[in-house]
mmCIF file of C-alpha atoms in Angstrom:
data_model
loop_
_atom_site.group_PDB
_atom_site.id
_atom_site.type_symbol
_atom_site.label_atom_id
_atom_site.label_comp_id
_atom_site.label_asym_id
_atom_site.label_seq_id
_atom_site.Cartn_x
_atom_site.Cartn_y
_atom_site.Cartn_z
ATOM 1 C CA MET V 1 -35.967 -54.205 -16.477
ATOM 2 C CA ASN V 2 -35.203 -50.460 -15.491
ATOM 3 C CA SER V 3 -37.917 -47.698 -15.434
ATOM 4 C CA PRO V 4 -38.312 -45.234 -18.281
ATOM 5 C CA ALA V 5 -36.656 -42.515 -16.133
ATOM 6 C CA SER V 6 -33.382 -44.511 -15.414
ATOM 7 C CA ILE V 7 -33.061 -45.410 -19.060
ATOM 8 C CA ALA V 8 -33.314 -41.897 -20.021
ATOM 9 C CA ARG V 9 -30.772 -40.582 -17.345
ATOM 10 C CA SER V 10 -28.576 -43.111 -18.665
ATOM 11 C CA GLY V 11 -29.086 -41.580 -22.401
ATOM 12 C CA MET V 12 -28.605 -38.340 -20.807
ATOM 13 C CA ASN V 13 -25.325 -39.347 -19.126
ATOM 14 C CA ALA V 14 -24.071 -40.557 -22.280
ATOM 15 C CA ALA V 15 -24.916 -37.572 -24.226
ATOM 16 C CA LEU V 16 -22.977 -35.337 -21.721
ATOM 17 C CA LEU V 17 -19.998 -37.645 -22.143
ATOM 18 C CA ARG V 18 -20.355 -37.605 -25.877
ATOM 19 C CA LEU V 19 -20.469 -33.653 -25.681
ATOM 20 C CA ASP V 20 -17.383 -33.387 -23.245
ATOM 21 C CA ALA V 21 -15.587 -35.830 -25.539
ATOM 22 C CA ALA V 22 -16.295 -33.689 -28.785
ATOM 23 C CA ALA V 23 -15.621 -30.374 -26.814
ATOM 24 C CA ASN V 24 -12.270 -31.774 -25.382
ATOM 25 C CA ASN V 25 -11.377 -32.786 -28.989
ATOM 26 C CA ILE V 26 -11.942 -29.385 -30.511
ATOM 27 C CA ALA V 27 -10.106 -27.414 -27.923
ATOM 28 C CA ASN V 28 -7.137 -29.825 -28.214
ATOM 29 C CA GLN V 29 -7.030 -29.855 -32.088
ATOM 30 C CA GLY V 30 -3.880 -27.863 -32.255
ATOM 31 C CA THR V 31 -2.000 -29.683 -29.495
ATOM 32 C CA PRO V 32 0.954 -31.836 -30.944
ATOM 33 C CA GLY V 33 0.353 -35.525 -30.413
ATOM 34 C CA TYR V 34 -2.980 -35.167 -29.175
ATOM 35 C CA ARG V 35 -5.133 -38.147 -29.530
ATOM 36 C CA ARG V 36 -8.771 -37.685 -30.375
ATOM 37 C CA GLN V 37 -11.513 -39.230 -27.929
ATOM 38 C CA SER V 38 -14.530 -40.965 -28.672
ATOM 39 C CA VAL V 39 -17.138 -42.540 -26.737
ATOM 40 C CA LEU V 40 -17.980 -46.255 -26.745
ATOM 41 C CA GLN V 41 -21.712 -46.933 -25.856
ATOM 42 C CA GLN V 42 -23.107 -50.438 -25.385
ATOM 43 C CA ALA V 43 -26.627 -51.448 -24.710
ATOM 44 C CA GLN V 44 -27.698 -52.748 -21.046
ATOM 45 C CA PRO V 45 -29.743 -55.871 -20.844
ATOM 46 C CA GLY V 46 -32.323 -54.291 -18.775
ATOM 47 C CA GLY V 47 -32.466 -51.032 -20.882
ATOM 48 C CA GLY V 48 -30.038 -48.095 -20.659
ATOM 49 C CA VAL V 49 -26.666 -47.806 -21.898
ATOM 50 C CA ASP V 50 -23.085 -47.989 -20.625
ATOM 51 C CA THR V 51 -20.453 -45.602 -21.846
ATOM 52 C CA SER V 52 -16.828 -45.371 -21.758
ATOM 53 C CA ILE V 53 -14.203 -42.989 -23.383
ATOM 54 C CA ALA V 54 -11.575 -44.584 -25.938
ATOM 55 C CA GLN V 55 -8.513 -42.913 -27.452
ATOM 56 C CA ALA V 56 -7.655 -42.821 -31.062
ATOM 57 C CA ALA V 57 -4.576 -45.103 -32.202
ATOM 58 C CA ALA V 58 -2.811 -42.371 -34.006
ATOM 59 C CA PRO V 59 -2.721 -38.254 -33.507
ATOM 60 C CA GLY V 60 -5.183 -36.410 -35.788
ATOM 61 C CA GLU V 61 -8.207 -34.081 -35.965
ATOM 62 C CA ASN V 62 -11.584 -33.989 -37.614
ATOM 63 C CA LEU V 63 -13.438 -30.785 -36.898
ATOM 64 C CA ALA V 64 -16.368 -31.740 -38.679
ATOM 65 C CA GLU V 65 -16.830 -34.839 -36.862
ATOM 66 C CA ASP V 66 -16.544 -33.168 -33.505
ATOM 67 C CA ILE V 67 -19.135 -30.757 -34.356
ATOM 68 C CA VAL V 68 -21.664 -33.304 -35.894
ATOM 69 C CA GLN V 69 -21.060 -35.331 -32.600
ATOM 70 C CA GLN V 70 -21.953 -32.160 -30.315
ATOM 71 C CA ARG V 71 -25.267 -31.772 -32.343
ATOM 72 C CA ILE V 72 -25.926 -35.389 -31.939
ATOM 73 C CA ALA V 73 -25.201 -35.293 -28.203
ATOM 74 C CA SER V 74 -27.629 -32.209 -27.642
ATOM 75 C CA TYR V 75 -30.486 -33.771 -29.697
ATOM 76 C CA SER V 76 -29.940 -37.140 -27.608
ATOM 77 C CA PHE V 77 -29.988 -35.276 -24.317
ATOM 78 C CA GLN V 78 -33.065 -33.273 -25.349
ATOM 79 C CA ALA V 79 -35.066 -36.365 -26.381
ATOM 80 C CA ASN V 80 -33.984 -38.307 -23.126
ATOM 81 C CA LEU V 81 -35.068 -35.235 -21.181
ATOM 82 C CA ARG V 82 -38.426 -35.350 -23.069
ATOM 83 C CA VAL V 83 -38.955 -39.120 -21.805
ATOM 84 C CA ILE V 84 -38.445 -37.886 -18.178
ATOM 85 C CA GLN V 85 -40.822 -35.142 -18.595
ATOM 86 C CA THR V 86 -43.426 -37.189 -20.148
ATOM 87 C CA GLN V 87 -43.296 -39.963 -17.545
ATOM 88 C CA ASP V 88 -43.421 -37.230 -14.657
ATOM 89 C CA HIS V 89 -46.528 -35.682 -16.424
ATOM 90 C CA MET V 90 -48.169 -39.050 -16.907
ATOM 91 C CA LEU V 91 -47.341 -40.165 -13.219
ATOM 92 C CA GLY V 92 -48.774 -36.911 -12.085
ATOM 93 C CA ALA V 93 -52.099 -37.450 -14.196
ATOM 94 C CA LEU V 94 -52.594 -40.886 -12.677
ATOM 95 C CA LEU V 95 -52.063 -39.543 -9.038
ATOM 96 C CA ASP V 96 -54.676 -37.009 -9.902
ATOM 97 C CA LEU V 97 -57.028 -39.635 -10.928
ATOM 98 C CA HIS V 98 -56.824 -41.725 -7.854
ATOM 99 C CA ALA V 99 -56.698 -38.686 -5.413
#
C-alpha cells in the first residue's frame, strides 16, 4: 500500500492532466478537424491512479463540458493538496510529541 502523500500526488498529477486536456480542447475548439482530448483514469491496486489521454473518435467541440472538467480538476487538485498538508501537519505533531 502506498503512503497517503504518494496517493495524493498521483491524484494531483491526474488533476493537472485533466486541466491540461480541457484547456487544450478550449484553445483548439475552432481548429478544423481537431479531436477532443479526454483523460482516462484507472485506480492502482496499492492506491493512487494511473492516467492517460485519449482522443475522440470524431471531431467536435463541447465548451460546457470542458469548463466543467476544469472546475473538477481544480477541486480535485485542492483536495489532494489538503491530504498532503494534513499528513505533513500530523507527522510534525508526532515528531514534536517524541522529541
